[in-house]
Tab-separated table of C-alpha atoms in Angstrom:
chain	number	residue	atom	x	y	z
S	858	MET	CA	-115.794	-28.281	71.525
S	859	ARG	CA	-117.654	-26.993	74.577
S	860	VAL	CA	-117.455	-23.199	74.843
S	861	ALA	CA	-118.582	-20.830	77.585
S	862	VAL	CA	-119.350	-17.359	76.180
S	863	VAL	CA	-119.558	-14.617	78.819
S	864	SER	CA	-121.063	-11.243	77.988
S	865	GLY	CA	-122.626	-8.285	79.754
S	866	GLY	CA	-126.279	-7.433	79.286
S	867	ASP	CA	-125.736	-4.282	77.233
S	868	PRO	CA	-127.129	-4.889	73.708
S	869	GLY	CA	-123.946	-3.774	71.971
S	870	HIS	CA	-122.049	-6.561	73.738
S	871	VAL	CA	-124.535	-9.400	74.170
S	872	VAL	CA	-125.818	-9.321	70.582
S	873	PRO	CA	-122.389	-10.243	69.121
S	874	ALA	CA	-122.043	-12.897	71.839
S	875	ILE	CA	-125.347	-14.491	70.820
S	876	ALA	CA	-124.340	-14.303	67.160
S	877	LEU	CA	-121.071	-16.066	67.987
S	878	CYS	CA	-122.958	-18.773	69.901
S	879	LEU	CA	-125.065	-19.367	66.794
S	880	ARG	CA	-121.897	-19.724	64.721
S	881	PHE	CA	-120.637	-22.337	67.187
S	882	LEU	CA	-123.945	-24.219	66.967
S	883	GLU	CA	-123.824	-24.216	63.169
S	884	ALA	CA	-120.299	-25.655	63.314
S	885	GLY	CA	-121.365	-28.488	65.619
S	886	ASP	CA	-119.881	-27.105	68.844
S	887	THR	CA	-121.706	-26.681	72.169
S	888	PRO	CA	-121.850	-23.072	73.374
S	889	VAL	CA	-123.228	-21.973	76.736
S	890	LEU	CA	-124.024	-18.272	77.092
S	891	LEU	CA	-123.543	-16.610	80.480
S	892	THR	CA	-125.215	-13.196	80.536
S	893	GLY	CA	-127.848	-10.992	82.153
S	894	ASP	CA	-131.494	-11.862	82.846
S	895	ARG	CA	-132.908	-9.955	79.901
S	896	TRP	CA	-131.343	-12.235	77.272
S	897	ILE	CA	-131.847	-15.721	78.707
S	898	SER	CA	-135.191	-16.396	77.028
S	899	ALA	CA	-134.078	-14.800	73.759
S	900	ALA	CA	-131.046	-17.083	73.631
S	901	ALA	CA	-133.206	-20.101	74.453
S	902	ARG	CA	-135.491	-19.298	71.487
S	903	GLU	CA	-132.409	-19.594	69.281
S	904	GLY	CA	-131.519	-22.986	70.745
S	905	ILE	CA	-128.674	-21.622	72.877
S	906	THR	CA	-128.238	-22.853	76.443
S	907	ALA	CA	-127.960	-19.750	78.620
S	908	SER	CA	-127.455	-19.030	82.317
S	909	ARG	CA	-127.817	-15.888	84.359
S	910	VAL	CA	-124.804	-13.988	85.688
S	911	ASN	CA	-124.972	-10.842	87.821
S	912	GLY	CA	-122.604	-7.878	87.708
S	913	LEU	CA	-121.971	-7.745	83.964
S	914	THR	CA	-123.791	-4.555	82.983
S	915	LEU	CA	-121.984	-1.241	82.610
S	916	ALA	CA	-125.125	0.660	83.578
S	917	ASP	CA	-124.725	-0.857	87.055
S	918	LEU	CA	-121.667	1.388	87.449
S	919	ARG	CA	-123.388	4.593	86.332
S	920	GLY	CA	-122.463	7.525	88.541
S	921	CYS	CA	-119.270	5.990	89.933
S	922	ALA	CA	-116.633	8.652	90.631
S	923	ASP	CA	-113.872	6.347	89.322
S	924	LEU	CA	-115.322	4.082	86.641
S	925	GLY	CA	-112.012	2.250	86.145
S	926	SER	CA	-111.736	1.355	89.820
S	927	ALA	CA	-115.381	0.292	89.957
S	928	LEU	CA	-114.969	-1.856	86.834
S	929	HIS	CA	-111.991	-3.685	88.319
S	930	SER	CA	-113.724	-4.192	91.672
S	931	GLN	CA	-116.723	-5.579	89.802
S	932	ALA	CA	-114.347	-7.923	87.941
S	933	ALA	CA	-112.984	-9.385	91.177
S	934	VAL	CA	-116.468	-10.167	92.476
S	935	LEU	CA	-117.490	-11.648	89.116
S	936	ALA	CA	-114.386	-13.824	88.901
S	937	SER	CA	-115.056	-15.422	92.295
S	938	ALA	CA	-118.716	-16.001	91.427
S	939	LEU	CA	-117.924	-17.498	88.014
S	940	VAL	CA	-115.298	-20.033	89.046
S	941	PRO	CA	-117.752	-22.697	90.313
S	942	GLN	CA	-120.161	-22.002	87.443
S	943	LEU	CA	-117.454	-22.425	84.815
S	944	ALA	CA	-115.974	-25.440	86.604
S	945	ALA	CA	-119.357	-27.185	86.415
S	946	LEU	CA	-119.488	-26.551	82.664
S	947	SER	CA	-115.979	-27.943	82.022
S	948	PRO	CA	-115.463	-25.821	78.889
S	949	ASP	CA	-112.613	-26.324	76.441
S	950	LEU	CA	-112.529	-22.547	75.967
S	951	VAL	CA	-114.013	-19.463	77.601
S	952	VAL	CA	-114.870	-16.552	75.301
S	953	CYS	CA	-114.977	-13.301	77.288
S	954	ASP	CA	-116.519	-10.060	76.135
S	955	VAL	CA	-113.888	-7.314	76.193
S	956	LEU	CA	-115.589	-5.745	79.235
S	957	ALA	CA	-116.069	-9.022	81.140
S	958	LEU	CA	-112.716	-8.782	82.898
S	959	GLY	CA	-113.856	-11.073	85.697
S	960	ALA	CA	-114.641	-13.864	83.251
S	961	SER	CA	-111.085	-13.902	81.919
S	962	MET	CA	-109.746	-13.976	85.485
S	963	ALA	CA	-112.043	-16.887	86.334
S	964	ALA	CA	-110.770	-18.788	83.294
S	965	GLU	CA	-107.196	-18.203	84.437
S	966	LEU	CA	-108.002	-19.437	87.938
S	967	LEU	CA	-109.354	-22.648	86.404
S	968	GLY	CA	-106.478	-23.037	83.939
S	969	VAL	CA	-108.841	-22.908	80.952
S	970	PRO	CA	-107.728	-21.086	77.774
S	971	TRP	CA	-109.736	-17.986	76.984
S	972	ALA	CA	-110.470	-15.799	74.000
S	973	GLN	CA	-111.396	-12.133	73.999
S	974	LEU	CA	-114.384	-10.930	71.964
S	975	SER	CA	-114.228	-7.257	70.975
S	976	PRO	CA	-117.642	-6.251	69.557
S	977	HIS	CA	-115.999	-3.259	67.847
S	978	PRO	CA	-112.592	-2.343	66.385
S	979	LEU	CA	-109.433	-2.949	68.371
S	980	TYR	CA	-109.395	-0.246	71.044
S	981	GLU	CA	-106.087	-1.181	72.649
S	982	PRO	CA	-103.689	1.795	72.943
S	983	SER	CA	-101.086	1.996	70.212
S	984	ARG	CA	-97.676	3.621	70.151
S	985	TRP	CA	-98.495	4.962	66.696
S	986	LEU	CA	-102.121	6.153	66.882
S	987	PRO	CA	-103.877	9.029	68.646
S	988	PRO	CA	-105.694	7.960	71.828
S	989	MET	CA	-108.850	5.937	71.278
S	990	GLY	CA	-111.957	8.069	71.635
S	991	SER	CA	-110.352	11.206	70.232
S	992	GLY	CA	-111.907	10.567	66.829
S	993	LEU	CA	-108.701	11.736	65.177
S	994	ALA	CA	-107.053	10.157	62.171
S	995	PRO	CA	-103.403	9.207	62.667
S	996	GLY	CA	-101.256	12.312	62.343
S	997	THR	CA	-98.977	12.763	59.357
S	998	GLY	CA	-95.828	14.807	59.052
S	999	VAL	CA	-93.846	16.221	61.951
S	1000	ARG	CA	-96.725	18.237	63.407
S	1001	GLY	CA	-99.246	15.431	63.156
S	1002	LYS	CA	-96.943	12.896	64.798
S	1003	LEU	CA	-96.042	15.393	67.528
S	1004	ARG	CA	-99.744	15.983	68.195
S	1005	ASP	CA	-100.374	12.260	68.592
S	1006	SER	CA	-97.343	11.876	70.853
S	1007	LEU	CA	-98.546	14.683	73.136
S	1008	LEU	CA	-102.068	13.234	73.272
S	1009	ARG	CA	-100.716	9.793	74.150
S	1010	ALA	CA	-98.639	11.346	76.939
S	1011	MET	CA	-101.780	13.035	78.312
S	1012	THR	CA	-103.623	9.704	78.533
S	1013	ALA	CA	-100.657	7.597	79.702
S	1014	ARG	CA	-101.306	8.341	83.368
S	1015	SER	CA	-104.852	6.941	83.172
S	1016	ILE	CA	-103.604	3.844	81.359
S	1017	ARG	CA	-100.952	3.220	84.009
S	1018	GLN	CA	-103.553	3.716	86.739
S	1019	GLY	CA	-105.791	1.095	85.103
S	1020	ASP	CA	-102.841	-1.309	84.891
S	1021	ARG	CA	-102.156	-0.870	88.615
S	1022	GLN	CA	-105.824	-1.376	89.528
S	1023	ARG	CA	-105.982	-4.556	87.438
S	1024	ALA	CA	-102.756	-5.919	88.929
S	1025	LEU	CA	-104.036	-5.313	92.463
S	1026	VAL	CA	-107.350	-7.041	91.790
S	1027	ARG	CA	-105.596	-10.014	90.187
S	1028	GLN	CA	-103.408	-10.474	93.248
S	1029	GLN	CA	-106.407	-10.214	95.562
S	1030	ILE	CA	-108.015	-13.247	93.925
S	1031	GLY	CA	-104.836	-15.325	93.748
S	1032	LEU	CA	-103.456	-14.512	90.278
S	1033	SER	CA	-100.110	-13.054	89.258
S	1034	PRO	CA	-100.128	-9.269	88.740
S	1035	ARG	CA	-99.959	-9.687	84.975
S	1036	GLY	CA	-101.433	-12.548	83.005
S	1037	GLU	CA	-100.463	-13.891	79.612
S	1038	GLY	CA	-103.603	-12.459	78.081
S	1039	PRO	CA	-106.075	-14.147	75.731
S	1040	ALA	CA	-105.083	-17.005	73.460
S	1041	VAL	CA	-106.829	-15.160	70.626
S	1042	ARG	CA	-108.652	-11.876	70.141
S	1043	LEU	CA	-111.727	-11.776	67.933
S	1044	ILE	CA	-112.193	-8.273	66.490
S	1045	ALA	CA	-115.807	-8.287	65.332
S	1046	THR	CA	-115.866	-5.336	62.974
S	1047	LEU	CA	-115.651	-4.470	59.305
S	1048	PRO	CA	-112.147	-4.085	57.857
S	1049	ALA	CA	-113.200	-0.633	56.601
S	1050	LEU	CA	-113.671	0.566	60.189
S	1051	GLU	CA	-110.329	-0.684	61.474
S	1052	VAL	CA	-107.206	1.495	61.598
S	1053	PRO	CA	-103.910	-0.084	60.509
S	1054	ARG	CA	-101.124	0.027	63.103
S	1055	PRO	CA	-97.528	-1.256	63.087
S	1056	ASP	CA	-98.033	-2.713	66.584
S	1057	TRP	CA	-101.106	-4.792	65.728
S	1058	PRO	CA	-101.159	-7.748	68.197
S	1059	ALA	CA	-100.185	-11.045	66.602
S	1060	ASN	CA	-103.149	-12.859	68.192
S	1061	ALA	CA	-105.790	-10.313	67.098
S	1062	HIS	CA	-107.890	-11.121	64.025
S	1063	VAL	CA	-110.711	-9.230	62.321
S	1064	VAL	CA	-113.619	-11.678	62.040
S	1065	GLY	CA	-116.284	-9.367	60.618
S	1066	PRO	CA	-119.321	-8.075	62.512
S	1067	LEU	CA	-121.315	-10.632	64.525
S	1068	LEU	CA	-124.943	-9.685	63.927
S	1069	TRP	CA	-128.173	-11.020	65.379
S	1070	GLU	CA	-131.704	-9.606	65.381
S	1071	ALA	CA	-133.049	-9.040	68.885
S	1072	SER	CA	-136.616	-8.577	67.625
S	1073	GLU	CA	-138.661	-11.172	65.741
S	1074	GLU	CA	-141.347	-8.656	64.838
S	1075	LEU	CA	-141.734	-7.041	61.440
S	1076	MET	CA	-142.472	-3.335	61.237
S	1077	ILE	CA	-144.396	-2.168	58.176
S	1078	PRO	CA	-143.096	1.230	57.017
S	1079	PRO	CA	-145.574	3.972	56.097
S	1080	PRO	CA	-147.064	3.511	52.625
S	1081	GLY	CA	-145.691	5.307	49.582
S	1082	ASP	CA	-142.530	5.432	47.521
S	1083	ALA	CA	-140.804	8.411	49.171
S	1084	PRO	CA	-137.309	7.718	50.547
S	1085	LEU	CA	-137.387	5.878	53.870
S	1086	VAL	CA	-135.315	7.271	56.754
S	1087	MET	CA	-134.631	4.833	59.572
S	1088	ILE	CA	-134.022	6.298	63.046
S	1089	ALA	CA	-132.287	4.117	65.635
S	1090	PRO	CA	-131.783	5.844	69.007
S	1091	SER	CA	-128.770	4.631	70.977
S	1092	THR	CA	-129.333	1.794	73.449
S	1093	ALA	CA	-126.242	2.806	75.453
S	1094	TRP	CA	-126.675	4.845	78.622
S	1095	THR	CA	-124.006	7.213	77.258
S	1096	GLY	CA	-126.026	7.871	74.094
S	1097	ALA	CA	-127.597	11.176	73.069
S	1098	THR	CA	-131.105	11.704	74.441
S	1099	GLY	CA	-134.176	12.933	72.584
S	1100	MET	CA	-132.740	12.029	69.192
S	1101	ALA	CA	-135.876	10.356	67.810
S	1102	SER	CA	-138.212	13.297	68.441
S	1103	GLN	CA	-135.664	15.810	67.189
S	1104	THR	CA	-135.023	13.831	64.014
S	1105	LEU	CA	-138.726	13.463	63.263
S	1106	GLU	CA	-139.113	17.232	63.571
S	1107	ALA	CA	-136.125	17.672	61.240
S	1108	LEU	CA	-137.678	15.341	58.629
S	1109	ARG	CA	-140.953	17.266	58.517
S	1110	ASP	CA	-141.504	18.766	55.037
S	1111	LEU	CA	-138.545	16.834	53.558
S	1112	GLY	CA	-140.894	14.559	51.637
S	1113	VAL	CA	-139.672	11.348	53.243
S	1114	ARG	CA	-141.098	8.457	55.257
S	1115	ALA	CA	-139.616	7.456	58.594
S	1116	VAL	CA	-139.399	4.490	60.961
S	1117	VAL	CA	-138.120	4.708	64.541
S	1118	SER	CA	-136.594	1.375	65.532
S	1119	THR	CA	-136.961	1.165	69.310
S	1120	PHE	CA	-138.379	-0.850	72.172
S	1121	ALA	CA	-139.197	2.425	73.951
S	1122	PRO	CA	-142.626	4.124	73.803
S	1123	PRO	CA	-143.203	6.055	70.538
S	1124	PRO	CA	-142.405	9.768	70.440
S	1125	ASP	CA	-145.300	12.124	71.169
S	1126	GLU	CA	-147.566	13.069	68.253
S	1127	LEU	CA	-146.120	10.608	65.758
S	1128	PRO	CA	-146.872	11.968	62.241
S	1129	LEU	CA	-148.776	9.934	59.667
S	1130	TRP	CA	-145.622	9.474	57.573
S	1131	ALA	CA	-143.764	7.772	60.438
S	1132	ARG	CA	-143.938	4.515	62.401
S	1133	SER	CA	-142.278	3.593	65.706
S	1134	GLY	CA	-141.672	0.379	67.609
S	1135	PRO	CA	-139.611	-2.822	67.635
S	1136	GLY	CA	-138.931	-4.609	64.390
S	1137	ARG	CA	-136.242	-6.530	62.554
S	1138	GLN	CA	-133.650	-3.918	61.719
S	1139	ASP	CA	-132.179	-5.899	58.845
S	1140	GLU	CA	-135.557	-5.860	57.088
S	1141	LEU	CA	-136.026	-2.126	57.672
S	1142	LEU	CA	-132.537	-1.348	56.379
S	1143	ARG	CA	-133.251	-3.161	53.126
S	1144	GLU	CA	-135.874	-0.492	52.409
S	1145	SER	CA	-134.038	2.497	53.884
S	1146	SER	CA	-132.157	5.214	52.034
S	1147	VAL	CA	-130.416	6.622	55.102
S	1148	LEU	CA	-130.015	5.734	58.782
S	1149	VAL	CA	-129.936	8.291	61.598
S	1150	CYS	CA	-128.303	6.712	64.661
S	1151	GLY	CA	-126.235	7.378	67.747
S	1152	GLY	CA	-122.985	5.882	66.526
S	1153	GLY	CA	-122.998	2.556	68.358
S	1154	HIS	CA	-120.811	0.056	66.525
S	1155	GLY	CA	-123.517	-2.604	66.171
S	1156	MET	CA	-126.001	-0.318	64.456
S	1157	LEU	CA	-123.368	1.231	62.214
S	1158	VAL	CA	-122.122	-2.097	60.874
S	1159	LYS	CA	-125.684	-3.266	60.257
S	1160	ALA	CA	-126.252	-0.212	58.091
S	1161	LEU	CA	-122.961	-0.512	56.222
S	1162	ARG	CA	-123.473	-4.230	55.584
S	1163	ALA	CA	-126.790	-3.241	53.990
S	1164	GLY	CA	-125.095	-0.486	51.961
S	1165	VAL	CA	-127.062	2.243	53.778
S	1166	PRO	CA	-125.307	5.576	54.481
S	1167	VAL	CA	-125.658	7.180	57.898
S	1168	VAL	CA	-126.169	10.445	59.747
S	1169	VAL	CA	-124.570	10.003	63.161
S	1170	VAL	CA	-125.546	11.872	66.340
S	1171	PRO	CA	-122.827	10.543	68.664
S	1172	GLY	CA	-123.103	10.463	72.426
S	1173	GLY	CA	-120.299	9.548	74.821
S	1174	GLY	CA	-118.149	6.462	75.096
S	1175	ASP	CA	-116.781	5.212	71.794
S	1176	GLN	CA	-119.563	6.718	69.680
S	1177	TRP	CA	-117.471	9.774	68.786
S	1178	GLU	CA	-114.631	7.514	67.635
S	1179	MET	CA	-116.921	5.381	65.475
S	1180	ALA	CA	-118.707	8.423	64.018
S	1181	ASN	CA	-115.420	9.895	62.849
S	1182	ARG	CA	-114.243	6.629	61.307
S	1183	VAL	CA	-117.459	6.388	59.323
S	1184	ALA	CA	-117.183	10.026	58.216
S	1185	ARG	CA	-113.559	9.566	57.094
S	1186	GLN	CA	-114.553	6.455	55.155
S	1187	GLY	CA	-117.135	8.576	53.325
S	1188	SER	CA	-120.323	6.698	54.207
S	1189	GLY	CA	-121.851	9.238	56.575
S	1190	LEU	CA	-121.992	12.637	58.218
S	1191	ILE	CA	-121.621	13.674	61.868
S	1192	VAL	CA	-124.123	16.023	63.513
S	1193	ARG	CA	-122.819	17.315	66.833
S	1194	PRO	CA	-124.267	19.198	68.552
S	1195	SER	CA	-127.565	18.240	66.994
S	1196	THR	CA	-130.303	20.719	66.154
S	1197	VAL	CA	-133.398	20.374	64.025
S	1198	ASP	CA	-131.774	22.454	61.282
S	1199	SER	CA	-128.442	20.610	61.322
S	1200	LEU	CA	-130.168	17.228	61.196
S	1201	ARG	CA	-132.403	18.323	58.345
S	1202	ALA	CA	-129.417	19.583	56.353
S	1203	ALA	CA	-127.398	16.397	56.959
S	1204	VAL	CA	-130.204	14.032	55.943
S	1205	ALA	CA	-130.915	16.093	52.832
S	1206	GLN	CA	-127.222	16.058	51.885
S	1207	VAL	CA	-126.881	12.291	52.258
S	1208	LEU	CA	-130.110	11.661	50.328
S	1209	GLY	CA	-128.987	13.982	47.542
S	1210	ASP	CA	-125.444	12.664	47.095
S	1211	PRO	CA	-125.120	9.061	45.824
S	1212	GLY	CA	-121.457	9.069	46.861
S	1213	PHE	CA	-122.437	8.313	50.457
S	1214	ALA	CA	-124.324	5.153	49.458
S	1215	ALA	CA	-121.443	4.088	47.209
S	1216	ALA	CA	-119.003	4.464	50.118
S	1217	ALA	CA	-121.324	2.446	52.373
S	1218	ALA	CA	-121.385	-0.344	49.796
S	1219	ARG	CA	-117.573	-0.359	49.710
S	1220	ALA	CA	-117.435	-0.505	53.514
S	1221	ALA	CA	-119.565	-3.659	53.484
S	1222	SER	CA	-116.665	-5.750	52.180
S	1223	LEU	CA	-115.551	-8.726	54.273
S	1224	ASP	CA	-112.337	-9.317	52.333
S	1225	GLY	CA	-109.652	-10.784	54.553
S	1226	VAL	CA	-111.769	-11.572	57.619
S	1227	ARG	CA	-111.113	-14.783	59.561
S	1228	ASP	CA	-113.555	-17.438	60.770
S	1229	PRO	CA	-114.059	-16.927	64.534
S	1230	VAL	CA	-114.964	-20.577	65.113
S	1231	GLU	CA	-111.743	-21.829	63.518
S	1232	LEU	CA	-109.744	-19.318	65.555
S	1233	CYS	CA	-111.405	-20.461	68.771
S	1234	ARG	CA	-110.819	-24.117	68.014
S	1235	ALA	CA	-107.148	-23.413	67.448
S	1236	ALA	CA	-107.008	-21.452	70.716
S	1237	ALA	CA	-108.566	-24.363	72.619
S	1238	LEU	CA	-105.991	-26.763	71.147
S	1239	CYS	CA	-103.143	-24.452	72.091
S	1240	GLY	CA	-104.444	-24.275	75.622
S	1241	SER	CA	-104.556	-28.073	75.908
S	1242	GLY	CA	-101.049	-28.527	74.574
S	1243	GLY	CA	-101.804	-28.764	70.866
S	1244	SER	CA	-99.850	-26.964	68.165
S	1245	CYS	CA	-101.016	-23.613	66.739
C-alpha cells in the first residue's frame, strides 16, 4: 500500500505522524510524509520519503482574532496546493493529522479514501460529556448532568459556527457542504486517558500512542544516586513560559538531580546538580523518578509508558484537559498557577508517595488497542470497493 501522511510541523502532531510512517515501513508499505521544513531531514534519516508542505503549522495563525475562521481559510489554500502533489503520488490512502483539514479536503477532491490521525484522545464533542477543554469529569446525578448540559449549550454556538465555516470553505473549493468524513479514525492515546462515551464513533479506534524520538543525542544526568527529576518545557506556543527556571528553583535543597529536556538554550545559572539540552527522552525517563511537564499529550504518554508519575504545569489549548485526566487517573498532580513553593510541594509529594508511580504503571497498559496499519489497510480496501 502507498500511503500519504500529512501533518503540521508542530512536534505534538508531526512526531506521531513520523512514528506511524515507521510502522508502515515495518509492515512493508510505502509511506510518504508531507510536513513542514523542519522535519524533512529527520524523516529522511529514518528512511522515510518526505516532502515539504506550507501552511500546516498552528503557530502561523498566532494572533488571529478568529482562530476557527483562519484555520478553515488555511485549509482551503492547503487543499488546492495539495491536490497536484497528492495526485502525483497516487496514494491508496491519505492519512491526515486531525488539524490538517485541507489534506482531507484534497483527498476528497481526488476521490482517495482518507484516515484521520488524532495524536491525542478523541476530542469530538459528545452529547454525554462536558465540553472538551473544561477538564471536568462527566457529571453524575441530576446536578452533574445538568451542569454538563448547560456547559454544552454554552459551547454549541461556537461548534455551529465552525460547522458553517467548514461548509462554506468546502463549497468554495468544489466539495459538498458536508463530507462523509474519514474512513477510519486513529486515536493515538493510552486507553487510560480516554473517556468512555455512549456516542463513540463506530470508525474510531484507540491505537495506542505513536512515539518517536526527535533527538538522537544522549544526555548524561548529573552524577549521584539522588532521585532524578526530568523537566520538559512545553513545545506548544500555548504552553506555560518560564517553567524550566521556576522548577529548577523549586528543586533547590530538595536533594534531587535534574535534567531539562529542551532544544532551547539552558536556563541561566544552571546548578551543578542539573543538566540541560537535547537528548533522547525515553532514555532519560528510564532513570527518572518524576517528570515535570506542560501537559502536552505526547510528553505525558511517554512518561506513563515508562511508569513515571508527573507534575503538570498546564498552559492553554488541550493541556488543561490532559492534566486533569492524568490527575483523575492518579498518576500525577496539577500545579496551576505555578509558584516556586507550589512546585516544590508537588514534586516532594509525588516523590514521597509510591501510589503515583503505581498509577502511572497501570496507565501504561495497551490492553485493547488496535493495529493502526491493519486499520488503514482495511480503510484503503473500503475506499477501492473492497469489503470491510
